[in-house]
Amino acid sequence: MQPLWKTGAVYQIYPRSFCDSNGDGVGDIPGIISKLDYLADLGVKILWLSPIYKSPNFDMGYDIADYYQINEEYGTMEDFDSLLLEAKKRGLKIVMDLVVNHTSDQHPWFQKALKGEEPYHDYYIFRKGKKKDVPPNNWTSMFTGPAWEYVPERDEWYLHLYDKAQPDLNWHNPKVLEEVENIIRFYMDKGVYGFRCDVINQIYKETLEDGKGIAPSGRGSEHYLMKEGNHQILRKLYDDVFSHYEDHLVVGETINVDIPNGQRFLANNELDMFFSFAHMNVDKALGGLLPGKFKPEKLKDVLYQYQKEIPWNALYFENHDQPRSVPRFGDEGKYRDASAKALATILLTLKGTPFIYQGQELGMLNAPDKDPSTSLDCCAHSIGKLIAKIPMTKKMRFKVLNSFDRDRCRAPMSFDGSENRGFTNADKPWLPHAKDDGKHNVLEETKDPNSVLNFYKKLLKLRQNHDEFTLGEFEPCPTKGALFAYRRYHGMSSVLVLVNLSDKPVKLPDYLSKIGGALLLSEGDIVDRGTLPPYGVRIHQLS
Ligand code: GLC
Ligand code: CA
């Protein structure tokens, strides 16, 4: 039996923005339950929920104050149990977010650690400063700025690789490992299918020596990215806990992961798959600091490299940290639907587990640009402080700041064309809705046979019914520019996928234009067999 994560696709729910059941403007668990039929009908099998634990929401739930409680806004543990039950009835599995590089500074462990109480004294990474007013080392936070905060209570500094409201746990302390194992067991025993492990390749700080260079963010990472101790911890979580649950999923969010470490995560059962960032950097300039130009061939090269070298990929174009993919890698104007479908085709036909971020199946866009000072995203504010020091025009600054604002992709899900898009009955949702034409929502797209939504359904069915897509090998066909062409083969059968990720028609190379075989799926007007229209898609059964 193949594990479900090889055959089934994942849908990411950002609970705060998915569906609000009680009219307070914030999504919640009963809201999710009310949409399970929609999700089952879409054809996904696994739902990953961004954090729903008790949290002051400084980083929107990625700052946990109690791993054993559900944040009140989202409901209760009983609601969560009903979600598990209702999901199960529909053949859906639930994956939770495991955020254990850090906790919230409101977590009782941290509060007690501040007072020096045992056994919490060493749950976090406290050190004396180099001198008064000088932190223990020169590391910078992933959100920019110093990675240390001074606390007078202990006359020490604590490490935070993210915001200062997110103190890093001390993974040299065996008690921390024990706590985390208990948390995992608690949810697995409830019937949770697995975890998406937040920034999991940076939890183990090998040394606290100064970092090299002048990096405004992540300086020092050579001392904590994917160290031997990190691999060993993940393997231990597998041996002690995960290996006791038959079919389960552990997917790591792995910042700046490289191919050798990625291969090791998989080969050694440390993770089932991991999110690489390589393809998210193809449209960035200045080491990721500024938005750059998107070239489809760059995306293709990176994706193909991972297809060839990593036995199983976590495939994604969107999540709660990244801008929407249509305006980013496609076209939000004339070719909005076509480009959404082209991207969907790549996502769902490459080798690995596809992750669909809520609303992606509708071709949703980002929220409109806004005054950056009104953002609710803590990261956008710290990047804002950094960018304030770089000279640029007002207009450019506005654009750059908005490009980093994670609020944009967190705009509420669009269920219908009403004022609040069927997300809430409140006067005001917690975030304004995305750019919209009133047509890209569940209600309208369900009715339209040519909608992005119905295309996702078709593709998910196709993927489910053809082992080539789920279990097959990947073989690229040599092509230039924006044309993606690859074969997926399993046993004796094989399919050919052709996608034009550009707004210009592309001529197929001779050897591809002659290909016969039944057409399993095609999008875009066929002018002639040798040409793929803008954002056109064709999938052939070869044998
Ligand atoms: C991950 C999350 C992101 C969060 C960060 C710190 O990257 O996806 O939303 O801000 O970790 O927990
Ligand atoms: Ca609510």
Short mmCIF file of N, CA and C in Angstrom, two decimals, residues 5-6 266 273-274 303-316 345-355 463 467-475 486-490 497:
data_model
loop_
_atom_site.label_atom_id
_atom_site.label_comp_id
_atom_site.label_asym_id
_atom_site.label_seq_id
_atom_site.Cartn_x
_atom_site.Cartn_y
_atom_site.Cartn_z
N TRP A 5 -0.05 10.14 1.29
CA TRP A 5 0.60 11.36 0.81
C TRP A 5 1.25 11.18 -0.56
N LYS A 6 1.37 9.94 -1.03
CA LYS A 6 1.90 9.77 -2.38
C LYS A 6 0.79 9.88 -3.43
N LEU A 266 15.33 12.74 3.59
CA LEU A 266 14.43 11.70 3.08
C LEU A 266 15.02 10.30 3.29
N MET A 273 9.08 14.57 3.25
CA MET A 273 9.31 15.52 2.15
C MET A 273 9.57 16.88 2.78
N PHE A 274 10.05 17.80 1.98
CA PHE A 274 10.35 19.12 2.55
C PHE A 274 10.06 20.22 1.54
N LEU A 303 12.92 23.78 -10.77
CA LEU A 303 11.99 22.68 -10.50
C LEU A 303 12.54 21.36 -11.05
N TYR A 304 13.09 21.40 -12.25
CA TYR A 304 13.63 20.17 -12.86
C TYR A 304 14.80 19.63 -12.03
N GLN A 305 15.64 20.54 -11.54
CA GLN A 305 16.78 20.08 -10.75
C GLN A 305 16.29 19.29 -9.53
N TYR A 306 15.28 19.81 -8.86
CA TYR A 306 14.74 19.11 -7.69
C TYR A 306 14.04 17.82 -8.10
N GLN A 307 13.37 17.85 -9.26
CA GLN A 307 12.72 16.63 -9.74
C GLN A 307 13.74 15.52 -9.94
N LYS A 308 14.91 15.90 -10.47
CA LYS A 308 15.91 14.89 -10.79
C LYS A 308 16.63 14.40 -9.54
N GLU A 309 16.88 15.31 -8.60
CA GLU A 309 17.77 14.94 -7.50
C GLU A 309 17.08 14.57 -6.19
N ILE A 310 15.83 14.95 -6.04
CA ILE A 310 15.12 14.64 -4.80
C ILE A 310 14.06 13.58 -5.11
N PRO A 311 14.11 12.46 -4.40
CA PRO A 311 13.19 11.36 -4.73
C PRO A 311 11.71 11.71 -4.58
N TRP A 312 11.38 12.62 -3.68
CA TRP A 312 9.96 12.99 -3.52
C TRP A 312 9.86 14.45 -3.08
N ASN A 313 9.20 15.28 -3.90
CA ASN A 313 9.13 16.71 -3.59
C ASN A 313 7.81 17.14 -2.96
N ALA A 314 7.89 18.13 -2.08
CA ALA A 314 6.68 18.83 -1.63
C ALA A 314 6.51 19.97 -2.63
N LEU A 315 5.48 19.86 -3.49
CA LEU A 315 5.31 20.81 -4.59
C LEU A 315 4.40 21.95 -4.16
N TYR A 316 4.87 23.17 -4.32
CA TYR A 316 3.99 24.30 -3.98
C TYR A 316 4.38 25.54 -4.76
N THR A 345 -1.34 22.88 -13.72
CA THR A 345 -0.89 21.69 -14.42
C THR A 345 0.51 21.29 -13.96
N ILE A 346 1.39 22.27 -13.88
CA ILE A 346 2.75 21.96 -13.42
C ILE A 346 2.70 21.42 -11.99
N LEU A 347 1.97 22.12 -11.14
CA LEU A 347 1.89 21.72 -9.72
C LEU A 347 1.39 20.29 -9.55
N LEU A 348 0.41 19.91 -10.36
CA LEU A 348 -0.25 18.62 -10.13
C LEU A 348 0.29 17.49 -10.99
N THR A 349 1.26 17.79 -11.85
CA THR A 349 1.78 16.68 -12.67
C THR A 349 3.27 16.41 -12.46
N LEU A 350 3.92 17.22 -11.65
CA LEU A 350 5.31 16.91 -11.33
C LEU A 350 5.32 15.79 -10.29
N LYS A 351 6.52 15.26 -10.05
CA LYS A 351 6.64 14.16 -9.10
C LYS A 351 6.70 14.70 -7.67
N GLY A 352 5.79 14.26 -6.83
CA GLY A 352 5.77 14.72 -5.45
C GLY A 352 4.35 14.92 -4.98
N THR A 353 4.22 15.53 -3.80
CA THR A 353 2.89 15.81 -3.25
C THR A 353 2.54 17.27 -3.51
N PRO A 354 1.45 17.53 -4.24
CA PRO A 354 1.08 18.92 -4.47
C PRO A 354 0.38 19.53 -3.25
N PHE A 355 0.74 20.75 -2.94
CA PHE A 355 0.09 21.51 -1.87
C PHE A 355 -0.64 22.68 -2.51
N ARG A 463 -4.97 12.99 -11.95
CA ARG A 463 -3.80 12.59 -11.16
C ARG A 463 -4.13 11.32 -10.36
N ASP A 467 -1.50 6.32 -12.38
CA ASP A 467 -0.33 6.09 -11.54
C ASP A 467 0.91 6.81 -12.05
N GLU A 468 0.91 7.11 -13.36
CA GLU A 468 2.08 7.82 -13.90
C GLU A 468 2.33 9.10 -13.10
N PHE A 469 1.25 9.80 -12.76
CA PHE A 469 1.42 11.07 -12.06
C PHE A 469 1.82 10.89 -10.60
N THR A 470 1.23 9.92 -9.95
CA THR A 470 1.48 9.78 -8.52
C THR A 470 2.73 8.95 -8.24
N LEU A 471 2.93 7.89 -9.02
CA LEU A 471 4.02 6.99 -8.67
C LEU A 471 5.14 6.98 -9.70
N GLY A 472 4.89 7.62 -10.84
CA GLY A 472 5.83 7.51 -11.95
C GLY A 472 7.12 8.30 -11.78
N GLU A 473 8.05 7.96 -12.65
CA GLU A 473 9.32 8.70 -12.69
C GLU A 473 9.16 9.95 -13.54
N PHE A 474 10.10 10.85 -13.39
CA PHE A 474 10.08 12.12 -14.12
C PHE A 474 11.21 12.13 -15.15
N GLU A 475 10.88 12.53 -16.37
CA GLU A 475 11.94 12.67 -17.37
C GLU A 475 11.70 13.93 -18.19
N TYR A 486 7.64 17.39 -20.17
CA TYR A 486 8.25 16.26 -19.47
C TYR A 486 7.36 15.04 -19.56
N ARG A 487 8.02 13.92 -19.41
CA ARG A 487 7.31 12.65 -19.41
C ARG A 487 7.22 12.14 -17.99
N ARG A 488 6.11 11.50 -17.67
CA ARG A 488 6.01 10.78 -16.40
C ARG A 488 5.70 9.34 -16.79
N TYR A 489 6.49 8.42 -16.31
CA TYR A 489 6.24 7.03 -16.70
C TYR A 489 6.27 6.10 -15.51
N HIS A 490 5.42 5.09 -15.61
CA HIS A 490 5.30 4.11 -14.54
C HIS A 490 5.06 2.76 -15.19
N VAL A 497 3.55 15.79 -20.62
CA VAL A 497 2.93 17.03 -20.19
C VAL A 497 3.60 18.19 -20.93
#
